[in-house]
Short mmCIF file of C-alpha atoms and ligand atoms in Angstrom, two decimals:
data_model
loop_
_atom_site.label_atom_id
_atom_site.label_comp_id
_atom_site.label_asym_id
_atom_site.label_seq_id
_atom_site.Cartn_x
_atom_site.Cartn_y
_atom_site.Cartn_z
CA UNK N 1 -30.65 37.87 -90.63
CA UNK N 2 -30.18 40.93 -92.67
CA UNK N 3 -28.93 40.30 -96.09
CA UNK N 4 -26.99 41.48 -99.80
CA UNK N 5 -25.92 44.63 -99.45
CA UNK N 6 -27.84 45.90 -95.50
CA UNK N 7 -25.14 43.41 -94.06
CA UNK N 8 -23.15 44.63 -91.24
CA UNK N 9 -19.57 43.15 -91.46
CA UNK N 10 -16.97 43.73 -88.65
CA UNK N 11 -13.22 44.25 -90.15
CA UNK N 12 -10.61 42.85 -87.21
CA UNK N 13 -7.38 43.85 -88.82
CA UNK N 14 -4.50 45.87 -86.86
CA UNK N 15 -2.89 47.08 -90.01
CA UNK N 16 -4.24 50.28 -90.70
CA UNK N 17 -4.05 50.51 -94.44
CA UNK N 18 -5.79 47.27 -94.74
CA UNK N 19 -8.66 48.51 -92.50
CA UNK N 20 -9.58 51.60 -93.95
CA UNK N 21 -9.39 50.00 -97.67
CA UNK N 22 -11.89 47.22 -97.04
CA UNK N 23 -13.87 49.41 -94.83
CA UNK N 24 -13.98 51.76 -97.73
CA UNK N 25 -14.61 49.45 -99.86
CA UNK N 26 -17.38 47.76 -97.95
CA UNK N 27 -19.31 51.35 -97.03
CA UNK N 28 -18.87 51.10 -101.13
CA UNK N 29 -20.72 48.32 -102.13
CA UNK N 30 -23.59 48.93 -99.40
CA UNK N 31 -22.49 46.86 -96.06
CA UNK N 32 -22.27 48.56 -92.86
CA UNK N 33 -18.86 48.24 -91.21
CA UNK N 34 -17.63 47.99 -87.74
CA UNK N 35 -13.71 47.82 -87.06
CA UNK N 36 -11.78 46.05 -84.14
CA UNK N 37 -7.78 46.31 -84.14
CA UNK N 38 -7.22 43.45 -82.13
CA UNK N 39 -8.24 40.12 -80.90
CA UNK N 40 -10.18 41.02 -77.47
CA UNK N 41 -11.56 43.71 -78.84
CA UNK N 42 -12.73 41.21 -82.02
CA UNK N 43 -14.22 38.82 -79.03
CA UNK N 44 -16.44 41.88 -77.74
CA UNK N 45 -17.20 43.97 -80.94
CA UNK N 46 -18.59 40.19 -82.09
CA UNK N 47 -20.63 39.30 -78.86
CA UNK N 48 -22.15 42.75 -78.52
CA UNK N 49 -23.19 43.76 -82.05
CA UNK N 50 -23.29 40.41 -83.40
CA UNK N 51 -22.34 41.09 -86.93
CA UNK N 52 -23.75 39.27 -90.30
CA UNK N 53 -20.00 38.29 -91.03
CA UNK N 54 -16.87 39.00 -89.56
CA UNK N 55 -13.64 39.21 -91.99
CA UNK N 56 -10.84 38.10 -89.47
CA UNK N 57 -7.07 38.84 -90.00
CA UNK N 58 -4.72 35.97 -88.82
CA UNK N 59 -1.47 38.06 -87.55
CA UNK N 60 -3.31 39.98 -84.53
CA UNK N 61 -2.02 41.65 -80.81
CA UNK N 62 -3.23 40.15 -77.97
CA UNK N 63 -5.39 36.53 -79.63
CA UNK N 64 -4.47 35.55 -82.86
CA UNK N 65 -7.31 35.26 -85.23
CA UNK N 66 -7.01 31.25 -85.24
CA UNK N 67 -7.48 31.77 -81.69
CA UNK N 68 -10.53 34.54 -81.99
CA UNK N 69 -12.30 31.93 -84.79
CA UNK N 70 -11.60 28.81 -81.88
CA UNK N 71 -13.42 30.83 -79.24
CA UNK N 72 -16.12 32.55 -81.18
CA UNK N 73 -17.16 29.14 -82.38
CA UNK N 74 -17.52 28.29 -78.80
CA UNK N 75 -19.64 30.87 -77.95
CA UNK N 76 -23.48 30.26 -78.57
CA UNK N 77 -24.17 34.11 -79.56
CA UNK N 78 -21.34 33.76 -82.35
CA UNK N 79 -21.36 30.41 -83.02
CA UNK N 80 -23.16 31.02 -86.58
CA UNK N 81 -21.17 34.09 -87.78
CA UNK N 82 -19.45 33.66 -90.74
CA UNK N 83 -15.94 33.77 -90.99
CA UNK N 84 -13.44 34.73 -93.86
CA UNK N 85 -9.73 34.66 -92.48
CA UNK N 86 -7.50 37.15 -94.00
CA UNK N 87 -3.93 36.09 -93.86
CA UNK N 88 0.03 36.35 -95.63
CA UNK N 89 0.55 32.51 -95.28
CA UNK N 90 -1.02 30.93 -97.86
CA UNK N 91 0.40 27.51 -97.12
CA UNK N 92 -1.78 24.59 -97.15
CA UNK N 93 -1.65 23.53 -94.02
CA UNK N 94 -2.57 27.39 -92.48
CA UNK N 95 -5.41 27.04 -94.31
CA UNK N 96 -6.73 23.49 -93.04
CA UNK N 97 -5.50 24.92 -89.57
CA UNK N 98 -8.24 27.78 -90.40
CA UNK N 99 -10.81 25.90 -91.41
CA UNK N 100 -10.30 23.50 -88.47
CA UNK N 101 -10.92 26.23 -86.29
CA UNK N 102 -14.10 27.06 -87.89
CA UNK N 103 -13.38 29.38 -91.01
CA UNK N 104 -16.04 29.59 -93.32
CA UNK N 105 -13.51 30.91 -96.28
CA UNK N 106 -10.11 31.92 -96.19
CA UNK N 107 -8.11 35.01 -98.45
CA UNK N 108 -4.21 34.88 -98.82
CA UNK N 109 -2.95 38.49 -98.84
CA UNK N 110 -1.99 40.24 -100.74
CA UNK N 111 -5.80 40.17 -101.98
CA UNK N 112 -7.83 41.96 -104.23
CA UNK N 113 -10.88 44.39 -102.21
CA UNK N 114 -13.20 42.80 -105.65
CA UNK N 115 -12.44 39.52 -105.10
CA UNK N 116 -12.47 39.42 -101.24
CA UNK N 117 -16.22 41.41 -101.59
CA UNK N 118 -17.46 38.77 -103.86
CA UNK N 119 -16.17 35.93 -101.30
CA UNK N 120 -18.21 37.99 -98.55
CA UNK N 121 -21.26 37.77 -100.50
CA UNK N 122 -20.91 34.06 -101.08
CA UNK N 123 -20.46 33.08 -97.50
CA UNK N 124 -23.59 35.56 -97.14
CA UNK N 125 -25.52 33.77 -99.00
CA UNK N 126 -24.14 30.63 -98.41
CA UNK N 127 -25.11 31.43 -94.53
CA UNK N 128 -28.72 33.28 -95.03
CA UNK N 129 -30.80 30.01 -96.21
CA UNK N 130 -29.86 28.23 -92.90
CA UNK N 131 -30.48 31.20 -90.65
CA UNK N 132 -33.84 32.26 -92.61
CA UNK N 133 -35.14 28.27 -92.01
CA UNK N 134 -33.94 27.11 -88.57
CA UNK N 135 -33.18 30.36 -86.90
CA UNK N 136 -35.36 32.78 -88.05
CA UNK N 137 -39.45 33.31 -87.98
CA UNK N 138 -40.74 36.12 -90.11
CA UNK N 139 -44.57 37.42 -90.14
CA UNK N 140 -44.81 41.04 -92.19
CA UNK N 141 -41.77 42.90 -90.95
CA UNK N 142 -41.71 40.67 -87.81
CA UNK N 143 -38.51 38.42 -87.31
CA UNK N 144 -37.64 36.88 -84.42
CA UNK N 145 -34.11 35.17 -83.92
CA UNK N 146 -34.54 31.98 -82.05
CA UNK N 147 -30.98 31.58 -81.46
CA UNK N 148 -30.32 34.50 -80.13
CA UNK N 149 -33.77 35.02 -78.80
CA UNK N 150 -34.43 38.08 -80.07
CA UNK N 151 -37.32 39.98 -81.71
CA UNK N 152 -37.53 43.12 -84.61
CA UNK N 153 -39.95 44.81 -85.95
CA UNK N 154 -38.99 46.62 -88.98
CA UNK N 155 -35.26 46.61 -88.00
CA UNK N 156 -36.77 48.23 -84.49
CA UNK N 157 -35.31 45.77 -81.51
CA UNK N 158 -38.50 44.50 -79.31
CA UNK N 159 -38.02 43.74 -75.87
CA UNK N 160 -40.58 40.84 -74.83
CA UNK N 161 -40.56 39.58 -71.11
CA UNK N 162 -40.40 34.77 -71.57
CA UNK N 163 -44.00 34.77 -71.62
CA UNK N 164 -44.50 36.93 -74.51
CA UNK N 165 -41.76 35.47 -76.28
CA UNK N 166 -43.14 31.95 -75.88
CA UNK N 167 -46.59 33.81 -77.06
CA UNK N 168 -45.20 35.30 -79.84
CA UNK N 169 -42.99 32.49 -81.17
CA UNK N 170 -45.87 29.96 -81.16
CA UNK N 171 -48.01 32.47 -83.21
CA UNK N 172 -45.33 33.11 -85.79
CA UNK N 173 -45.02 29.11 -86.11
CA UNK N 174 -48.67 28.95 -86.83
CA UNK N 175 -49.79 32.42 -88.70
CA UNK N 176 -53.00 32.91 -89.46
CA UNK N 177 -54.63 30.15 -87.32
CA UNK N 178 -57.14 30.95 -84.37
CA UNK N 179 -56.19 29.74 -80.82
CA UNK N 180 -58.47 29.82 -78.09
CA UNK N 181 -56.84 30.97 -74.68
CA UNK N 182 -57.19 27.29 -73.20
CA UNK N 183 -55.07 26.11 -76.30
CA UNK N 184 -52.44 29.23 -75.43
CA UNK N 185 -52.42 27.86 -72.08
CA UNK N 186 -51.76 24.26 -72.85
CA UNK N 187 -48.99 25.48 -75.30
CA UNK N 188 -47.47 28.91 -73.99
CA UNK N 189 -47.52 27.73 -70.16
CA UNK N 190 -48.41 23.82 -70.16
CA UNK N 191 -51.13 21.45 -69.27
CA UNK N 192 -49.45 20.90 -65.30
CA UNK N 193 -49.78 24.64 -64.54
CA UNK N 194 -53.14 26.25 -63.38
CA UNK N 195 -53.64 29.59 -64.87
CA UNK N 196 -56.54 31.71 -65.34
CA UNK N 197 -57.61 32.13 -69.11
CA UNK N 198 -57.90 36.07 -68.67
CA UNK N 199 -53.78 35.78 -68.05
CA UNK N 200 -53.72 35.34 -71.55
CA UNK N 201 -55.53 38.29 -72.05
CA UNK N 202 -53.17 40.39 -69.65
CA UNK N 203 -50.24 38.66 -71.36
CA UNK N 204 -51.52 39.44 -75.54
CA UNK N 205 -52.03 43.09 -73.95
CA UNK N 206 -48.06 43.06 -73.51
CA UNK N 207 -47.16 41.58 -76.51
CA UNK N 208 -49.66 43.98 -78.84
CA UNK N 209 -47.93 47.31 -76.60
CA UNK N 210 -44.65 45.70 -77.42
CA UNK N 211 -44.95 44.85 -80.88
CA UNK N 212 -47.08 47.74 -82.24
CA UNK N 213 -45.32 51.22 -82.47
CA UNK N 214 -47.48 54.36 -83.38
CA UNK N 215 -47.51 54.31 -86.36
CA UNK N 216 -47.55 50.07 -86.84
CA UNK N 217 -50.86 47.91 -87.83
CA UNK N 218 -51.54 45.30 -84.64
CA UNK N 219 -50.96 41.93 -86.08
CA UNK N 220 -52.53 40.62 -83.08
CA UNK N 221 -56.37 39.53 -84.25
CA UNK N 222 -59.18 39.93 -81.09
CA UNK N 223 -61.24 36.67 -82.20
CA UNK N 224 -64.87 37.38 -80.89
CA UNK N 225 -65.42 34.48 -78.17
CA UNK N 226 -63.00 32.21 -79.84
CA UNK N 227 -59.23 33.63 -79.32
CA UNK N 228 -56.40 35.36 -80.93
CA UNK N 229 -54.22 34.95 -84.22
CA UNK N 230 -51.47 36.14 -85.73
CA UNK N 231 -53.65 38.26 -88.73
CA UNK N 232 -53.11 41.60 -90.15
CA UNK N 233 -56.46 43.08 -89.26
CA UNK N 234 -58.31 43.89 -93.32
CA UNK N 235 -60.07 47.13 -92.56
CA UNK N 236 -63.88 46.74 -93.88
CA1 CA L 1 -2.45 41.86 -89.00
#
């Protein structure tokens, strides 16, 4: 998960005013924006670009935004955004209603843009510790998403086919440690299926063309005889 100010925050808001002052606001203080005026459009914007955080309006055509929270939060792909309602009732029980639904944090307009920026970062980093531990593997500029199963390379999205993924997650559990291609076999594709050893070799081929761009080191280490690790190769 990208964090402090490379954040990318989608605005849902159908009030124009309101959106172009926080999205001013936001371009401001670093975060990238996205805007959707209404509640489908929220639904979409939030499934397709996944954003870091989503600042959610309540009073919104088409799905309310108690409505957009209830069904984001039942979505595995959004499940984990966090979510600051933005809303002119500031009663007490609109607010339990909110975070019923799954609001991380909740502003009563009308707000202030310096206030309502620090509560984004909060959340932020309220949200980051749990992605970066259970969510997220890192090696170098490698991260790969478990949840939603996908893989970057210095911000660059990598496409890996289930095998390579497998591959490539066990390696970034284990960094640095040697595995032989009948352990890769055991682990990546299980003890009950026969495969040839050299599969693993056709298979690291796939992952290295993936992961390394032109200009990128290979992270993948050739062990002479013995098997591959995750290693940054140290030129002799
Ligand atoms: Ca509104």
């Amino acid at each position: 998960m990208r964090q402090g100010t490379e954040a990318s925050v989608l605005v849902v808001e159908d009030e124009e005013h309101i959106v172009t002052l926080l999205t001013y606001n936001l371009d401001k203080e670093g975060f990238s924006t996205m805007v959707a005026l209404d509640g489908e459009d929220a639904l979409l914007t939030a499934k397709e670009r996944r954003p870091d955080l989503i600042i959610l309006d309540w009073m919104l055509p088409r799905l309310s935004g108690l409505e957009v929270c209830r069904q984001l939060r039942r979505d595995s792909g959004t499940r984990d955004i966090p979510i600051i309602m933005l809303t002119a009732r500031g009663e007490e029980h609109d607010r339990i209603r909110g975070f019923e639904h799954g609001a991380d944090d909740y502003v009563v307009k009308p707000f202030s843009t310096s206030e309502l920026i620090a509560r984004v970062r909060a959340v932020l980093r309220r949200a980051s510790p749990r992605a970066g531990n259970d969510e997220s593997l890192r090696f170098e500029n490698v991260v790969m998403n478990l949840a939603a199963h996908r893989v970057s390379r210095g911000g660059r999205d990598i496409h890996l086919g289930p095998t390579e993924f497998r591959l490539l997650r066990h390696f970034l559990q284990n960094p640095g440690r040697v595995f032989s291609r009948e352990q890769l076999l055991d682990i990546v594709w299980g003890h009950d299926v026969y495969v040839e050893p050299r599969t693993v070799d056709v298979h690291i081929r796939r992952l290295r063309k993936a992961l390394n761009g032109a200009d990128e080191v290979d992270i993948i280490r050739t062990v002479r005889s013995a098997g591959y690790a995750l290693d940054i190769h140290t030129p002799t």
